[in-house]
Amino acid sequence: MKNRYIIILAGVLAIWSTACEEIAFEPQPEATNVQVYEEFWRVFSDKYAMFEAKGVNWQNTYNVTRNLVDNTISEDSLFSVLGSMTVSLRDAHTALIDPVNGTESVFDIQEGFPENLDEELISREYLKGTEKTLGGFVYAMLPDNIGYIVFRDFQSVVLDEELDQILTEFKDTKGIILDVRGNTGGDPFGAGKIASHFTEQEVFAGFERFKTGPGATDFADSPFTLLPTTGVAYTKPMAVLTNRLCYSATTTLLYLMDPMLNVTFIGGRTGGGSGSVADGQLINGWYYSLSVSEFIDARGRHLDDGVDPDILVDLDPDNTNRDEIIERALLELN
Amino acid sequence: MTRSILWLWGLLLLGQGLIAQENENAKTGFWELRLGIGVDRFQDSKNSPLKLSGTDVPIGIYRGRITDKSISTGGLEIRSSELSTSVNEQVTLSNGEVNLHFEYLRKLSAQTSLFDTWYLGGRVDFRRQNLENELLGNNSVNVFFNTSLSVVNRVERTVRTLGKDARLSYTLSLSLLNYVKEDNSFSFAAPQQALEDGVYNTQDFEHSLFEYGEVTSLNSFIQLRSRLALHFPAKRRSSWELAYEWQFRNYAQVDQLGIASASHNLSISYHLPKKKN
């Protein structure tokens, strides 16, 4: 009799616990074409931060593309539809990847813009083998006592000690050219570290507007005031060289330095990528990334489609012995 | 926020004080080693509708004291599992959990025909869970931390099993007050509260375990533990315990987009007596 009570008790507990669980767990959809489409559209609707800035009406996108998808179309066709939706945002932080087939859909920021960078020309005509390398930095002295620092990649960790050493070597220069053309980004914390060495004061750079919930108005702003380095600071005139591939963390560096009065931007239009990136997997395993914030700079500019520098200069493709952007920078600093 | 956390810590210290006071009348101290096997389930609705599950092998080490009037325990549990979904083999998640707890139960005078001994008490948990999807970039790792103050009820009775008098116990705990922090927000790899407070930046944003979380009650965080155990005496005052334990958590930092997790475990424990006064 007593054992029967115990068996009943154990059974009740097991049923009770499982029932409690199922209330909390949401229903799981099947990975059909329609469900994948609906999830993709909803994720972007909930989390993408720049529909307004990009002038994209996501509901209209749904209205136009939804009837292109049913459960009979091929996987390639579904990828094509979702990929076109991705590219329509004109945001290279936003991508769709099928890891099994190795296919990717992402906006090409370079298309329609000049490259404005010739590494071989720079090496031959300006560095001439005199350059030094420290971490991700390459630096050399140019004629007329102008320092030249090249930083092409934010994937490498930026150390204050590296900047301290370079700027100590350049402390008696007339000015510095910081060449970040072709730098498509990486770790944005490195951008803050670099920028902090070019000011002795706090610099209000603008604010980052994050998506904080699924609602259309669920945003929160994080103002960003750059703090100066405690190491070596350089506050003489500077020229920062840009092109279309200045993207993501490089855009961070540019908006942090934009309010500095000693800095002039020279070169081509930048690429944008001002937002922070999140990523995830759809129910069929496809990988996506998207911008979940937007940076609005101290001038109130939306940066994500890129901005023109202070002095717009393109390389002359017919003149392979001269980098017009570096030449213009030398002119400005002399 | 800070005041709430200090309050929580105060309660913990009070609990420890009670345990220490009880030690003066300690009857039996014990060490317990536990090994289990079970299933973990997980769903984070703000990121994916997929339900993930996987096999779990929890281990635990505990220290406790039993007197005529109370049971007090403290313990460390570690568990890990590889979570996957039936829908798609490409989506996997590595799950690792560490839980430190202190529990104090006071014997009640109540008795029923089904259970001869009743306890009521409290429990404090410090739990950290790491979830990792190595295919992802910025959102590849999410760290979830909660400190919870729970009310605990335990009932016991003696049953004749396998020719021995074994003690059957059932323990249920429900969290009442929690400090909860998730490293990832609704959208980004930074705490939700930091974004809502407007303090995130890409120069010097850092955060400790006790920053940018939220103090919650049952309204937005539920943690339940249910444990059915059978305790067999063995040689030299040691004992074995077979148990089934169910744990369940449900939390939502954004309305309607909750994290649900659950585990079902069968375990075997060895109790080693430390001393007898």
XYZ file of C-alpha atoms in Angstrom:
611
model
C 0.000 0.000 0.000
C 2.749 2.413 1.030
C 4.873 1.562 -1.998
C 1.897 2.313 -4.202
C 1.715 5.823 -2.730
C 5.372 6.308 -3.508
C 5.031 5.147 -7.092
C 2.072 7.484 -7.558
C 4.051 10.338 -6.015
C 7.029 9.748 -8.308
C 4.752 9.597 -11.324
C 2.997 12.806 -10.386
C 6.337 14.562 -9.911
C 7.649 13.418 -13.265
C 4.497 14.509 -15.109
C 4.357 17.768 -13.205
C 7.963 18.683 -13.970
C 7.706 17.876 -17.671
C 4.445 19.793 -17.973
C 6.012 22.836 -16.303
C 8.845 22.712 -18.789
C 6.686 22.567 -21.850
C 4.819 25.703 -20.827
C 8.088 27.641 -20.898
C 9.493 26.211 -24.117
C 8.218 27.830 -27.307
C 7.014 25.597 -30.148
C 9.788 24.638 -32.528
C 9.131 25.095 -36.249
C 10.244 22.680 -38.952
C 13.062 23.894 -41.194
C 10.844 24.346 -44.240
C 11.497 27.082 -46.823
C 8.590 29.139 -45.548
C 9.636 28.832 -41.896
C 13.244 29.748 -42.725
C 12.032 32.766 -44.684
C 9.704 33.852 -41.887
C 12.438 33.476 -39.264
C 14.957 35.409 -41.367
C 12.508 38.241 -41.950
C 11.516 38.373 -38.269
C 15.113 38.335 -36.968
C 15.965 41.296 -39.155
C 12.697 43.053 -38.358
C 13.410 42.692 -34.632
C 17.153 43.336 -34.521
C 18.363 45.323 -37.513
C 19.046 48.873 -36.346
C 19.212 50.976 -39.488
C 16.080 50.555 -41.586
C 15.282 54.245 -41.241
C 18.826 55.428 -41.938
C 19.010 53.144 -44.966
C 15.586 54.144 -46.233
C 14.455 50.511 -46.325
C 10.878 49.562 -45.517
C 11.233 45.971 -44.333
C 7.507 45.333 -44.452
C 7.535 46.296 -48.130
C 10.438 43.910 -48.614
C 8.250 41.200 -47.114
C 5.331 42.113 -49.357
C 7.524 41.874 -52.446
C 9.487 38.738 -51.594
C 7.150 36.573 -49.538
C 5.299 35.155 -52.535
C 8.607 34.096 -54.081
C 8.976 31.449 -51.395
C 7.043 28.252 -50.891
C 8.049 24.807 -49.721
C 8.611 23.521 -53.261
C 11.401 25.887 -54.346
C 14.994 24.717 -54.187
C 17.416 25.575 -51.404
C 19.422 27.662 -53.893
C 16.316 29.655 -54.793
C 15.547 30.306 -51.136
C 19.135 31.417 -50.561
C 18.855 33.717 -53.558
C 15.706 35.386 -52.189
C 17.135 35.855 -48.685
C 20.458 36.949 -50.147
C 18.789 39.670 -52.213
C 16.988 40.886 -49.086
C 20.353 41.003 -47.302
C 22.064 42.981 -50.060
C 19.148 45.437 -50.255
C 20.294 46.861 -46.897
C 23.578 48.098 -48.459
C 25.436 47.031 -45.339
C 28.551 44.852 -45.521
C 28.151 43.915 -41.871
C 25.004 42.129 -42.893
C 25.528 38.770 -44.530
C 23.934 35.410 -45.178
C 26.155 32.322 -45.365
C 25.375 28.720 -46.191
C 28.276 26.940 -44.461
C 27.567 23.602 -46.180
C 27.643 24.889 -49.746
C 30.109 27.666 -48.943
C 27.932 30.355 -50.483
C 27.710 33.878 -49.145
C 25.572 36.886 -49.885
C 26.927 40.256 -48.799
C 26.835 43.817 -50.091
C 29.931 44.876 -52.075
C 30.963 48.295 -50.732
C 33.739 48.712 -53.302
C 31.507 48.430 -56.370
C 31.245 51.758 -58.194
C 34.078 53.413 -56.283
C 37.776 53.828 -57.172
C 40.244 51.703 -55.222
C 42.430 54.697 -54.336
C 45.202 52.464 -53.033
C 48.296 51.033 -54.715
C 50.497 49.233 -52.183
C 53.287 48.589 -54.675
C 53.433 52.276 -55.547
C 53.633 53.272 -51.883
C 56.403 50.765 -51.242
C 58.385 51.826 -54.301
C 57.991 55.589 -54.177
C 57.479 56.450 -50.507
C 58.699 53.746 -48.127
C 61.700 52.771 -50.236
C 62.707 50.082 -47.783
C 63.103 52.502 -44.854
C 59.972 51.380 -43.058
C 59.803 49.746 -39.629
C 57.121 47.325 -38.460
C 55.678 47.226 -34.969
C 52.649 45.025 -34.358
C 50.130 45.937 -37.020
C 51.831 49.266 -37.732
C 54.264 50.055 -40.531
C 55.917 53.458 -40.249
C 58.574 55.550 -41.930
C 59.820 59.111 -42.214
C 58.797 60.951 -45.369
C 60.517 64.022 -46.858
C 60.082 67.398 -45.124
C 60.053 65.770 -41.671
C 56.596 64.190 -42.016
C 55.899 60.919 -40.228
C 53.988 58.226 -42.096
C 52.067 55.440 -40.330
C 50.274 52.690 -42.193
C 47.624 50.635 -40.406
C 45.743 48.256 -42.681
C 44.127 45.748 -40.356
C 42.276 45.845 -37.031
C 42.495 42.070 -36.685
C 45.814 42.441 -34.882
C 45.764 43.628 -31.278
C 46.708 47.273 -30.829
C 49.053 47.936 -27.913
C 49.575 51.314 -26.264
C 53.278 50.516 -26.008
C 53.537 50.277 -29.796
C 51.940 53.677 -30.258
C 54.061 55.141 -27.489
C 57.203 54.012 -29.287
C 56.147 55.194 -32.739
C 54.954 58.574 -31.518
C 58.106 59.042 -29.454
C 60.132 58.504 -32.625
C 57.870 60.997 -34.425
C 57.719 63.593 -31.635
C 59.836 66.136 -33.558
C 58.009 65.776 -36.868
C 55.983 68.570 -38.443
C 53.004 66.294 -38.773
C 51.906 62.706 -39.291
C 50.095 60.984 -42.111
C 47.994 58.085 -40.828
C 47.129 55.863 -43.774
C 44.184 53.557 -43.056
C 43.112 53.020 -46.645
C 42.052 49.442 -47.322
C 41.493 48.755 -43.640
C 38.188 46.911 -43.570
C 38.106 46.665 -39.796
C 38.280 44.118 -37.016
C 38.322 44.810 -33.303
C 36.830 48.282 -32.656
C 38.540 48.504 -29.257
C 41.789 48.973 -31.185
C 40.280 52.061 -32.818
C 39.664 53.668 -29.437
C 43.214 52.851 -28.419
C 44.746 54.468 -31.516
C 42.535 57.547 -31.407
C 43.312 58.140 -27.734
C 46.961 58.858 -28.669
C 46.036 61.856 -30.812
C 44.389 64.027 -28.193
C 45.181 65.369 -24.762
C 41.557 66.146 -23.996
C 38.337 64.207 -23.825
C 36.588 64.152 -27.200
C 32.846 63.763 -27.618
C 32.497 61.600 -30.717
C 28.733 61.044 -30.929
C 26.557 58.159 -29.833
C 25.852 54.560 -30.723
C 22.164 53.744 -31.027
C 21.481 50.100 -30.110
C 18.447 47.989 -30.819
C 17.331 46.829 -27.383
C 14.071 45.060 -28.152
C 11.886 43.821 -30.983
C 9.695 46.923 -31.139
C 10.215 49.519 -33.840
C 11.158 52.135 -31.253
C 13.209 49.906 -28.936
C 16.496 51.785 -29.122
C 18.936 53.098 -26.527
C 21.774 55.569 -27.096
C 25.264 55.147 -25.685
C 27.153 58.467 -25.907
C 30.856 58.049 -26.566
C 33.433 60.424 -25.135
C 36.952 59.384 -26.041
C 39.403 59.507 -23.171
C 42.990 60.598 -23.913
C 45.834 58.161 -23.506
C 47.919 58.109 -20.364
C 50.893 57.346 -22.594
C 52.429 59.363 -25.416
C 50.041 61.763 -27.158
C 50.660 63.474 -30.498
C 48.664 66.649 -31.153
C 50.467 68.253 -34.079
C 48.753 68.418 -37.496
C 47.654 65.087 -38.917
C 46.290 63.837 -42.202
C 44.248 60.651 -42.174
C 44.017 58.943 -45.572
C 40.791 57.197 -46.534
C 39.217 55.178 -49.294
C 36.051 53.158 -49.806
C 37.426 50.134 -47.957
C 37.721 52.115 -44.721
C 35.043 50.109 -42.991
C 33.765 48.978 -39.594
C 36.473 49.498 -36.924
C 38.179 51.962 -39.272
C 34.969 53.977 -39.380
C 35.114 53.876 -35.577
C 38.634 55.324 -35.715
C 37.521 58.011 -38.166
C 34.534 59.184 -36.142
C 36.640 59.256 -32.992
C 39.236 61.461 -34.691
C 36.790 63.602 -36.673
C 36.200 66.149 -33.868
C 39.963 66.670 -33.365
C 40.870 70.054 -34.760
C 44.377 68.973 -35.776
C 43.085 66.195 -38.056
C 42.271 66.484 -41.779
C 40.760 63.582 -43.720
C 42.013 63.185 -47.279
C 41.236 60.623 -49.989
C 38.127 58.776 -51.127
C 34.682 58.290 -49.656
C 34.664 55.836 -46.772
C 32.716 52.564 -46.668
C 30.690 52.913 -43.485
C 29.927 49.935 -41.278
C 29.320 52.117 -38.255
C 27.181 49.644 -36.357
C 28.035 46.828 -34.008
C 27.510 43.364 -35.417
C 25.582 40.407 -34.072
C 25.293 36.993 -35.611
C 23.279 33.822 -35.330
C 22.011 30.737 -37.076
C 18.683 30.202 -38.764
C 16.710 27.037 -38.101
C 18.190 25.393 -41.215
C 21.753 26.121 -40.046
C 22.464 29.087 -42.315
C 24.551 31.726 -40.631
C 23.604 35.393 -40.637
C 25.124 38.601 -39.351
C 23.521 42.009 -39.064
C 24.054 45.487 -37.661
C 22.294 45.916 -34.337
C 23.374 49.500 -33.808
C 24.211 52.649 -35.718
C 26.764 55.301 -34.858
C 25.714 58.916 -35.286
C 28.753 61.150 -35.055
C 29.296 64.424 -33.213
C 28.154 66.326 -36.302
C 24.916 64.359 -36.350
C 25.910 62.426 -39.449
C 24.695 58.904 -40.186
C 27.878 57.160 -41.247
C 26.787 53.795 -42.492
C 26.761 54.541 -46.211
C 30.189 56.142 -45.852
C 31.166 59.806 -45.707
C 33.302 62.036 -47.883
C 36.607 63.160 -46.345
C 37.429 66.835 -45.799
C 39.448 66.826 -49.032
C 38.240 64.473 -51.735
C 41.151 63.173 -53.822
C 41.280 60.142 -56.126
C 44.356 58.372 -57.422
C 45.122 58.920 -61.066
C 45.182 55.373 -62.503
C 47.366 56.572 -65.388
C 50.109 57.816 -63.088
C 51.688 54.856 -61.329
C 54.587 56.832 -59.867
C 52.610 59.164 -57.669
C 50.051 58.691 -54.915
C 47.962 61.828 -55.230
C 46.392 61.266 -51.833
C 49.764 61.121 -50.037
C 50.970 64.079 -52.082
C 47.944 66.119 -51.037
C 48.537 65.183 -47.427
C 52.176 66.267 -47.647
C 50.993 69.556 -49.099
C 48.530 70.091 -46.257
C 51.094 69.325 -43.567
C 53.904 71.463 -45.019
C 20.929 47.686 -7.453
C 24.045 47.702 -5.291
C 21.884 47.819 -2.183
C 19.935 44.779 -3.355
C 23.108 42.844 -4.000
C 24.456 43.743 -0.582
C 21.158 42.613 0.901
C 21.467 39.300 -0.882
C 24.994 38.844 0.382
C 23.788 39.734 3.859
C 21.241 36.970 3.696
C 23.938 34.576 2.600
C 26.148 35.521 5.516
C 23.182 35.154 7.839
C 22.609 31.690 6.445
C 26.226 30.782 6.979
C 25.955 32.120 10.520
C 23.009 29.883 11.198
C 24.929 26.921 9.875
C 27.899 27.804 12.040
C 25.657 28.144 15.087
C 24.112 24.786 14.345
C 27.548 23.221 14.254
C 27.769 23.579 18.002
C 25.134 20.884 18.262
C 26.395 18.950 15.292
C 25.567 15.299 15.326
C 26.992 14.118 12.043
C 29.130 15.871 9.519
C 29.540 14.335 6.095
C 31.153 14.652 2.726
C 29.178 13.659 -0.325
C 30.449 12.823 -3.809
C 27.904 12.670 -6.576
C 27.980 11.442 -10.168
C 25.016 11.558 -12.483
C 23.752 11.218 -16.002
C 20.869 12.978 -17.606
C 19.506 15.278 -20.239
C 19.799 19.073 -20.573
C 17.291 21.107 -22.577
C 17.702 24.715 -23.648
C 15.934 27.343 -25.723
C 16.804 31.029 -26.095
C 13.803 32.537 -27.856
C 15.420 35.890 -28.497
C 18.009 34.181 -30.695
C 16.321 31.116 -32.138
C 13.126 29.085 -31.846
C 15.183 25.888 -31.852
C 14.982 23.607 -28.839
C 18.356 22.103 -28.031
C 19.091 19.098 -25.890
C 22.024 16.899 -24.974
C 23.397 14.331 -22.579
C 24.764 15.668 -19.350
C 27.194 14.113 -16.851
C 27.031 16.234 -13.687
C 29.477 15.808 -10.842
C 29.266 17.334 -7.397
C 31.042 17.540 -4.081
C 29.180 18.561 -0.940
C 29.862 19.147 2.721
C 27.058 19.000 5.245
C 25.918 18.495 8.804
C 22.874 16.787 10.176
C 21.580 17.385 13.669
C 18.383 16.374 15.381
C 16.848 19.634 14.274
C 18.413 20.599 10.986
C 20.351 19.772 7.860
C 22.883 22.188 6.442
C 24.873 21.660 3.252
C 27.175 23.489 0.927
C 28.294 22.131 -2.389
C 29.800 22.598 -5.785
C 28.233 21.101 -8.898
C 29.752 21.052 -12.367
C 28.017 19.933 -15.501
C 28.656 20.079 -19.216
C 26.816 18.968 -22.310
C 26.806 19.328 -26.071
C 23.383 20.564 -27.086
C 21.922 19.884 -30.509
C 18.562 19.988 -32.216
C 16.559 17.389 -34.059
C 15.772 19.907 -36.801
C 19.294 20.569 -38.003
C 22.638 18.949 -37.224
C 24.591 22.135 -37.999
C 23.304 24.001 -34.954
C 25.146 22.945 -31.804
C 25.897 24.594 -28.510
C 28.453 23.750 -25.844
C 26.970 24.131 -22.396
C 29.001 24.355 -19.190
C 27.664 25.129 -15.722
C 29.153 25.655 -12.296
C 26.889 25.999 -9.275
C 27.899 26.773 -5.710
C 25.180 26.535 -3.088
C 24.499 26.789 0.631
C 21.341 25.281 2.066
C 19.868 25.242 5.551
C 16.797 23.196 6.486
C 15.031 23.261 9.843
C 13.021 20.292 11.012
C 9.322 20.971 11.551
C 7.073 19.283 14.043
C 4.627 18.376 11.298
C 3.975 14.715 10.525
C 1.642 12.987 8.086
C 0.881 9.367 7.367
C 2.946 9.620 4.164
C 5.984 11.471 5.517
C 7.331 11.300 9.045
C 9.767 14.200 8.822
C 9.322 17.671 7.345
C 11.910 20.379 6.825
C 11.646 23.976 5.715
C 14.535 26.282 4.945
C 16.435 28.372 2.480
C 19.111 28.065 -0.100
C 21.492 30.438 -1.859
C 22.889 29.528 -5.274
C 25.661 31.112 -7.285
C 25.397 29.731 -10.761
C 27.395 30.501 -13.864
C 26.551 29.030 -17.237
C 28.686 29.339 -20.377
C 27.078 28.686 -23.730
C 29.230 28.597 -26.834
C 28.428 28.277 -30.519
C 31.843 28.110 -32.157
C 30.420 28.804 -35.614
C 29.436 32.314 -34.620
C 31.543 35.438 -34.259
C 30.526 38.243 -31.915
C 27.716 36.204 -30.395
C 29.631 32.944 -30.086
C 29.789 33.022 -26.285
C 27.066 33.905 -23.829
C 27.671 33.878 -20.095
C 24.697 33.652 -17.814
C 25.001 34.261 -14.083
C 22.430 34.148 -11.340
C 22.501 34.350 -7.578
C 19.249 33.090 -6.179
C 17.687 32.952 -2.759
C 15.222 30.064 -2.631
C 12.747 28.602 -0.213
C 13.205 24.853 0.258
C 10.844 22.185 1.487
C 11.957 18.626 2.209
C 9.966 15.605 3.365
C 11.236 12.191 4.390
C 9.998 8.751 5.273
C 11.509 5.341 5.877
C 10.847 2.641 3.299
C 11.831 -1.017 3.334
C 13.794 -1.612 0.138
C 16.189 -4.410 -0.871
C 15.975 -5.802 2.618
C 17.087 -2.557 4.231
C 15.465 0.423 5.836
C 16.137 3.257 3.389
C 15.183 6.891 3.765
C 13.105 8.351 0.974
C 13.234 12.121 0.631
C 11.692 14.644 -1.662
C 13.069 18.193 -1.828
C 11.547 21.093 -3.701
C 13.118 24.545 -3.953
C 11.749 27.647 -5.568
C 13.755 30.835 -6.080
C 12.182 33.954 -4.594
C 14.803 36.639 -5.109
C 17.481 36.647 -7.761
C 20.300 38.686 -9.166
C 20.456 37.760 -12.838
C 22.961 38.786 -15.443
C 23.351 37.719 -19.054
C 26.440 38.938 -20.902
C 24.544 39.214 -24.174
C 21.661 41.588 -24.671
C 18.605 41.230 -26.866
C 20.759 41.896 -29.895
C 24.427 42.389 -29.066
C 27.291 40.846 -27.114
C 26.993 43.328 -24.243
C 24.649 43.272 -21.248
C 21.150 44.596 -21.868
C 21.313 46.871 -18.850
C 24.561 48.469 -20.059
C 22.948 49.293 -23.390
C 19.807 50.624 -21.746
C 21.941 52.684 -19.343
C 23.842 54.071 -22.328
C 27.309 53.213 -21.039
C 28.676 50.984 -23.801
C 31.653 52.253 -25.794
C 34.482 50.755 -27.798
C 37.304 52.270 -25.793
C 37.051 51.022 -22.254
C 33.790 49.141 -21.680
C 34.311 46.334 -19.188
C 31.966 44.761 -16.678
C 32.238 42.534 -13.675
C 29.844 39.802 -12.591
C 27.887 42.160 -10.371
C 27.434 44.983 -12.867
C 24.545 45.480 -15.287
C 22.441 42.592 -14.064
C 18.955 42.878 -12.632
C 17.387 41.950 -9.333
C 14.221 40.000 -9.983
C 11.594 38.068 -8.217
C 9.314 35.380 -9.573
C 7.924 37.743 -12.187
C 10.850 37.403 -14.579
C 13.076 34.628 -13.246
C 11.984 31.232 -12.030
C 14.339 28.572 -10.772
C 12.887 25.285 -9.572
C 14.643 22.209 -8.257
C 12.899 18.968 -7.488
C 14.793 16.002 -6.077
C 13.564 12.534 -5.187
C 16.211 10.511 -3.384
C 16.569 7.124 -1.763
C 19.233 6.909 0.912
C 20.728 3.490 1.730
C 22.885 2.886 4.790
C 26.241 1.239 4.128
C 29.224 0.157 6.215
C 30.847 2.298 8.908
C 28.138 4.943 8.953
C 28.655 5.741 5.254
C 25.727 5.574 2.869
C 24.659 5.557 -0.738
C 21.993 7.681 -2.340
C 20.121 7.196 -5.589
C 18.267 10.243 -6.836
C 16.311 11.770 -9.630
C 16.660 15.551 -9.901
C 14.850 17.991 -12.101
C 15.992 21.566 -12.495
C 14.158 24.228 -14.411
C 14.819 27.876 -15.170
C 12.897 30.433 -17.112
C 14.120 33.983 -17.602
C 13.281 36.831 -19.951
C 15.233 40.075 -20.083
C 12.977 41.116 -22.962
C 9.277 40.421 -22.627
C 7.972 37.338 -24.431
C 11.488 36.294 -25.481
C 12.599 34.012 -22.708
C 15.381 31.594 -22.028
C 14.117 28.228 -20.856
C 16.421 25.537 -19.583
C 15.799 22.261 -17.856
C 17.702 19.179 -16.813
C 16.678 15.705 -15.751
C 19.338 13.719 -13.951
C 19.734 10.359 -12.305
C 22.590 10.322 -9.855
C 24.379 8.149 -7.374
C 26.067 9.647 -4.324
C 28.404 8.377 -1.688
C 28.126 9.907 1.804
C 31.206 9.724 3.932
C 30.704 10.612 7.597
C 33.243 13.078 8.948
C 32.663 13.006 12.655
C 30.152 12.128 15.346
C 29.700 14.166 18.508
